[in-house]
Each structure stands twice: as C-alpha cells, then as structure tokens.
Amino acid sequence: MVSRKIEKMTSRNGLLVLQVEHEGKMVPIHSKYDPIKEAERVLDAYKDEIQQYEHVLFYGVGIGYHVKMFFERYPTKLASTYEPIREVSSAADRDIQFPVNYVEHAFVEETPAHMEQHLAVFSRFLHHKVLLIVLPVYEKIAGEQLKAFSLRFKQVMQEKRSNTYVEMNFAKRWTLNALMNLKQVFETPNMLLEENNPFEGKPVVLASAGPSLNEEMDNLRYIKEKGLAYIFAVGSANKALIAQGIYPDAVLTYDPQSHNHTVFQQIIEQNIETIPMIFGSTVGFETVQMYKGPKFNFLTSQDTVTPYFLEKSMVKLNDSTSIAIVTLQLLHELRAGKVILAGQNFAFKNDLYYSKEIARYDKEKKEIVGADLQAKDVIKSHEVEGTLGGNVKTNNPFDRMRHEMEKYIEQYSTLQVINTTKGGATIKGAAYKPLDVLIKDELTERVVDPDWHHYGQTDPSLIAVQKLEKLQRDTRSFLEQYEAIMAHFQKKSASSFDGMNANQIQKWIEQFDELFKKFTKNVMYSIVLRPITRVFFEQLQVETKSIRVMDLTTEKVKRVIQAYSQYLAICQNVYKEIAPVILSSVIPNLLQNDEWKECVSTSGIFHYEKDWTKKPFTRQETAESLPEIYTIGVETKQTGATVKFTFTGTKLRVLGTNHSENPLKLKLTIDGKETTATVRQTINPEQFGSFQRQQLIEMTGLSKKTHDATIEMFSENPHFIFQGIEIGEEERAFHIHEVTDIDELAIGKRIRCHYKGTYNTVGEFTGLGEETGKHLVEASPNPDGDFYLIMVDDVDGEKRLIADRVVQNYISWKEVIFSLRSKNKLNDHFNIGLPTGNQQFYEKTDCERLIVLDEKNKKYNKNNIIWNYDGNSSTWLSEIIWCDIKERVNFVGFRGGNSGTKEKEFNTIYIRSEDTVGSHVGFRPLLRLPGEGILLK
C-alpha cells in the first residue's frame, strides 16, 4: 500500500485540521473554516436515524470533531470508529478530540486484508442495530475503499441478522439436546479421548450426499471391499450408500432438529446395528434414542451443559453450516492421513440436489419426492468454477458452506484434502483428482480395521454426581432468587421514586447488583438459561452500559427496573420450559440411587379415586410440528382425592408438585396408620411451570412386609400433580387389583408383563406376573420394559386381556399382523393379536369390552387413566376397513387420541394405510388365554 502524505493546518476559527494527499493534491479532512459547524451538519443529517439505532459506526475519523459531538449529544448511545487511511490515524493520534475509551471499537485499516478481519470482530461483538455514518470527504479521498467497505458491511450485517435468527431458534434446542443427551454422552466413548486412534495417518473418504455421489458407487464399493480407506458418511449420504449395499464405517450427525433421525431412516427401519454413529452432543436427542448401533460422541461448540459435568476438559468442534465441515474438523483432530471428498458438490448437477437415491420433502407439494431440484433451491442461484472446467450452478447456502470449508482447509496445513467430486464446485485447497485415479495411484493397501468401534472405552469418572446434585438444587433455588429480585423491584413503587436521594439510589443499586450477581452464579442459569437467552443478555449489557453513565436520579432506577425486568421475564419463560425436563427427566435418569427405586405415576401401579387427570408436559418446536411429551404426571384439584397401591419393604417416598395457593395437606395411610404432612412450598405454574418433582413425604423404619397405602388430598382447594413414589431398590409395588398368576385373573384384574421390541418389528413378551424391569413409557419405537395386561372379558373359558397402553409406536399394522401370525403358529398356549374395534364386523368388539370396563371404573375416577388412550399414540385395530384395489393397499382402523386428533376418547375410528409407520399410532396387544396353561415365562 502506497504511503499517503499528511499535513496539519489551522482552520479560520483556530482549530486543528488534517489534510491528506489525494491525486497529487492536499485535501482537508475537516472544514478549513469551522470544523465544529461541519460536525453539526453531519450529525443533523442523520438526526432522525440516530434515534432509531443503538450503535453508530463512524467511517472516517480524522481528528474526530463529529465523534466528540456525538457523545455530547447522545451520552447513552454506543459508537465505534473505522479509519481507512492509516496515515490519518497516526497523525491524529495525539490530537484526537474525544476520549478513546468512549468508543466500543476503534479500527484502523493497515492493509486491505484488515477490512475483513475488522468486520468479523465487529460482527462478533454486535448485538444491536448499527447505523453507518460516513464523513463526507471520505467519499472522495477513499472512494474505492468505501465502496468495498459499504458492500461488505451490508453483507456482514445481513449474515449477523441471519445468524442471530438461527441462534434464537436453535439456542433452546441446542441446550435441551445437551441435557437430554447427557446420559448417552456419559455412557458412550468420546471420539477425541480414545487412546487407540485407528484413523491416525489413515485415508478417510468423507462421503456427502451430492448428486455426484451416485457416480462413485463402484469405486466406493471397491474401497469398502478391499479396506483401502475408512468411509465416513455425512448427512443423507448413508441412504445412497446403503441403497447400493455399501455400509459406511461410520455415520456422523450433529443437526439439533427433532426430525434429524429421519436421516437414518433406512438404518433404523432395517434394524441395522453394525454401523457406528458418531454424534455431536447437541444433536437432536431423538436421533440418539432411536439409533441402535454403536455410538461415539464429540462435544460441539454450542454445548454449554456437558463441559460443566466433566472432570477433564475436552476438545469441542465448532458448529458449522454443514456436517461435512464438522467431520473435517473431527478428522483433523484425529490426525487422519488424508481426507477424500466424495459427493461434495456444493452445487447442482443434472437438475439434482442430492444423489438420485435420496428422497426429500417438497413443502409446496407437501409430499416426499425425489432428489430433483425444487423451486426454492434455485432462488438466488449463480455460477461458480467447477472441478471439470467451466462453471456449475449453485446457490447461496451451498456457496457459504464451500467458503467455510475452504477456510478450514487453509487452517489445516498438515491435513491433505483431495476433492474427487466430478462436476462439483471447485474447493480451494482441495486439489481435484478422480477417485478411480486416486485408487490406482494412492489407495493401494488394506488399512481399515473393521472392528475399530469395539475398542472404545467409556470413563465412569466423567459423571460428576456432586455437580448433578448442584444443578438439581440450583434449578429449584432459581425460584427464590428470581422472586428476591422482583421483590426488590417492587419495594419502589412509581410514587416512591421521587422521594429518593442520591445516597438512597446508590444503596438500592448496590443491593440490586448483589442480588443479580447471586442470580447469575446459579448453575441452572449459567449453563442453561444464559446460553439460551444470550442474544437478549447481550442486549441487556448494551442497555447497562448506557445506564451506568446516567446520574443518580430516579430515572436511573426506572431504567434498571425496566431493562432487567424484561430480561428476567425472558429467563422465567425459558425456565418454565426447561426446568421440568431437568427435574423430572434428566436428573432422575442420571442420579439413580442404588437404595431407591422409582415408580412413576402413570406406570399402572396406582389406583386413583375421585377427580384425577393425566397431565403431560409437552413442548412444540414449531407451529407445524406435533407436540412432544417429555414427562407425564397425574393431576387433581379435588379435596378427598386418593391414590391407592401396595408395596413391600421398609421405606417410602412420595413425589409430586404442589401448585396449591395455600400449604398443601396430605394424609398418608399405611396399614391403617395415618400420617399427615404439610407442604408449604408452592410452585406457581403460570410463573415457573410444573413438574418440579418435590419430595413431599418420606417414611422409613416400616416393617419388612407388604403394605397397603393410600395418599389423600386433605386440604381445601388443593392443586397437586402426583409424579410417583420411591421404594427400596429390591422391593416391589403393586396395583390393588394386580395378580401374579393367571389362575387368579378375573375381569378388572391385571397382571404384569415384559415387552422388548425394535423399530417397526414386533418383539418378545416375557415374564408374565413378574417384575422384569422398569415400566414402559407410553408408546416408544424401541420399547424394553414392563406393562400391565388387564382382563376385559371371559368368553367360553377364554380370558381376554388388553394392554393398559400402546406398548410400541413406529410400527405398521402390516408388520404387527404378519409377525404375530408367525409367532402364534409356534405357540399352542396363547394368542397375541390386535383388539377388534369395528362394530360393523362384530357384535361386541374388544374395544367395547375395554370401554365397558372403563365405565365401571369411572365410579372411582371419571377420567381415563387406566387405558392411557388419550396420549401420543392411538391403537391399531385388527380389522381391514377397506381395500384400494388399484394401489393394492389395505386401509385399516385405529382408535384413541393422539397428538394430531381432536377426539381423545376411544369412540372414534380413524383410517390409515396398513404400511403407516409413525409416532401417532401403534401396537396395543390383546392376549387370549385358554382356561389352563402357564405362558410367557
């Protein structure tokens, strides 16, 4: 960069002015007559706009008369400066007119490359609207620089807004996933902690789902068969590979969205359990729960939860625009010998968006279609250089991904990256070489250890029990800390502000600072709430800077209350959503006490009398998505409402959440002996949500025998959510109508049974009458637990029992029917099937038998709890309703409510294709028992 001459001169009114050389002439940066008047004109021109912005970026500073005047006029607003001419900055250094500590950022463009660096820094710390004000003379003396700057500034601001939008949408989900995935992260090996690294120095094919992937299937099959390189499939590439019979050595995933598991649909549906999955700690937790193969984890930069619990620090991989880029980071950390990009088009090809084997959803058509381009894909499309010469067409999202990958390749100077994608976009730093040529020249020997995933080790020391207990305590104490701040605010009503002097105001602010400091040290806030509310917290910091420079007046107190009340209200709303997940799901799963065993309120163990209703805690990601159930309790608002059960052992705890406005009085009767308890802490559900899982009663020192127990709401106007009990680890709880032998069965009696199944596959029924494991949650794709079969009728000596819940969803009617036919042929002692439910075919259906029994039980409790038919999944019926001869598809019925139906009772019949697989409908088994015989043992 050519150096520019600078001169100093004095204006007519005696103020210092700088002159800069431009095209052979000296040009004054400020007015030669009156720099102050000029500064006024500059600010007056932007007067209306300044009021609408929190931050001003001054392009062109000089001595800074206009910047000084800005701070005088707007002492509570923020400003940064950008000087594009380095010689001006050097000459003005000692003569600058404003305190340099007033500006947020003071940038000087030493070289052209600095512009990009400075804007990146500015964007990183930017949390509010920014107005760009250009000192007019710079349009002349730095015209080309200003054009480049203005264009890039607009792009950076647009990207910032886009990133802010993404973060605000994903922040809650990132944190929720990190919480829900904690157990799996603790129980699976971390890829970057493994002492035996099988990938060091080895070639790895990074297979992406671009249109060119299909062209490399023969080469990839040869690589797989000969073990010439590890194949890591990212995104939907696994679908294309598996369709061709090629099992990758690993699949990788990091997308936080709830539907991310559909990327592995073929693996899940085909029950393939041999392909390892490497998942980011903030990936959609549904993906981790549904995937049955070996699992390895890595921490992501968006995970603020997991690091708190770890006893040792771990490498984090940066969140990126593409899983391919995250995988590139991982392979760099694993010191792979070379990374071979396949199917990494970052562009369209032959009117395809993905490899042709991959189906995708078309929002306009509202259906699953092929890999062809859709209208939305080509919006703002443009051409870039291609690997085979000439240009290829791409769009902005693909291009952003490509540029991001190029930045990482540039950083990883020791990692060789080769691009084998035919007809993809050129990737700077990744030389193009056809895969068949690469195989011939470089991939010449077997290097793959097919058993690499068997060597992974988990580290039990990673689970920090004390920190889990700390999170549990702090999640509960959040309420007190929040209310303490609100009480401090409420001490000063609007009418009392005017009577405060400066000392009182200072003392009030100091007291508030202490309360807020304590609030921010709360673990639940620091690792959960603050990351989710980061954008709002940074906006609060901007407001706080303005408040700090205000005089000690009542206006300052009002501003504090207004700014912090708004932020705390946001924290409170997030707390309502997340606290129930922590207290009723995450903590119980991780803090499993060897001395206690939990029986949840919807397990089927409890007999409810009077007005009790199932109360689910649900979250809905988007307006289009179905609500997800995270936990369920049973709620009552009636005095005298009771819960009855029996249990063995010497101790008992009662768990639940008290929402009563006044202290809740409970009466616990064990073997006729009454004990009363008063629960004084009440949780306002409107403010703090529900499912706080309070320990309400603990009884110890009981006789070691079977006990009859009743819990009764003893106070007036109770509002209580019963969440379950805890008993001794080796003990057992029973429903009051439960039997352990089929000979004891009668209508209304129930018997326990175990069921274990996998996605869209009927499993095995075992352990009739026994306690084999925990109770099944209602309707899951991979069930493994106990449930109850309840006898509904005795037809000519044949006992008919129906399950108290849908034991499995994500299973088609067709799979249930055909699988059960095979199983029943092999067994002479029993028959398992689906309940009948269409009254046009039967005089009395099994569903009617269920409803009759339900009506009898309504004399105890008027709401459905016994059968759980108002949950997330409806019940497949045995009958074919009609047949589409043209399509050769049967349509079958289901009854009961699900998250997509308005009708929650068991009276309405809905119709679906026999091949339907989803969360909304599933398998509720019907068991037919002959008069004699023991089975299912």
Short mmCIF file of C-alpha atoms in Angstrom, two decimals, residues 638-643 654-660 662-670 673-681 695-698 709-722:
data_model
loop_
_atom_site.label_atom_id
_atom_site.label_comp_id
_atom_site.label_asym_id
_atom_site.label_seq_id
_atom_site.Cartn_x
_atom_site.Cartn_y
_atom_site.Cartn_z
CA GLN A 638 -60.24 -32.09 44.50
CA THR A 639 -60.28 -32.44 48.27
CA GLY A 640 -60.51 -36.09 49.22
CA ALA A 641 -58.92 -37.38 46.00
CA THR A 642 -56.91 -40.52 46.78
CA VAL A 643 -54.18 -42.75 45.35
CA VAL A 654 -43.94 -39.56 47.73
CA LEU A 655 -43.02 -37.30 44.79
CA GLY A 656 -45.01 -34.55 43.12
CA THR A 657 -45.51 -30.85 42.57
CA ASN A 658 -47.63 -28.59 44.76
CA HIS A 659 -49.46 -25.83 42.89
CA SER A 660 -51.95 -25.04 45.68
CA ASN A 662 -52.12 -22.35 50.30
CA PRO A 663 -50.00 -25.02 52.02
CA LEU A 664 -50.99 -28.49 50.80
CA LYS A 665 -52.04 -31.04 53.41
CA LEU A 666 -51.57 -34.71 52.56
CA LYS A 667 -52.69 -37.73 54.55
CA LEU A 668 -50.67 -40.91 54.07
CA THR A 669 -52.24 -44.07 55.46
CA ILE A 670 -50.09 -47.21 55.68
CA LYS A 673 -51.93 -45.87 60.42
CA GLU A 674 -52.34 -42.23 59.36
CA THR A 675 -49.59 -39.66 58.92
CA THR A 676 -50.24 -36.07 57.83
CA ALA A 677 -47.78 -33.84 56.03
CA THR A 678 -47.96 -30.14 55.15
CA VAL A 679 -46.18 -28.97 52.00
CA ARG A 680 -45.56 -25.24 52.36
CA GLN A 681 -43.55 -24.60 49.20
CA GLN A 695 -40.09 -34.84 47.70
CA LEU A 696 -43.27 -34.43 49.74
CA ILE A 697 -43.16 -37.30 52.25
CA GLU A 698 -40.51 -39.79 53.36
CA ALA A 709 -51.04 -47.46 51.23
CA THR A 710 -53.37 -44.54 50.50
CA ILE A 711 -52.45 -40.94 49.77
CA GLU A 712 -55.31 -38.46 50.28
CA MET A 713 -55.65 -34.74 49.49
CA PHE A 714 -56.58 -33.41 52.91
CA SER A 715 -56.62 -29.62 52.39
CA GLU A 716 -59.21 -27.39 50.77
CA ASN A 717 -58.71 -26.28 47.18
CA PRO A 718 -55.68 -28.46 46.52
CA HIS A 719 -53.80 -28.33 43.23
CA PHE A 720 -51.41 -31.22 43.10
CA ILE A 721 -49.53 -33.18 40.43
CA PHE A 722 -48.65 -36.67 41.60
#
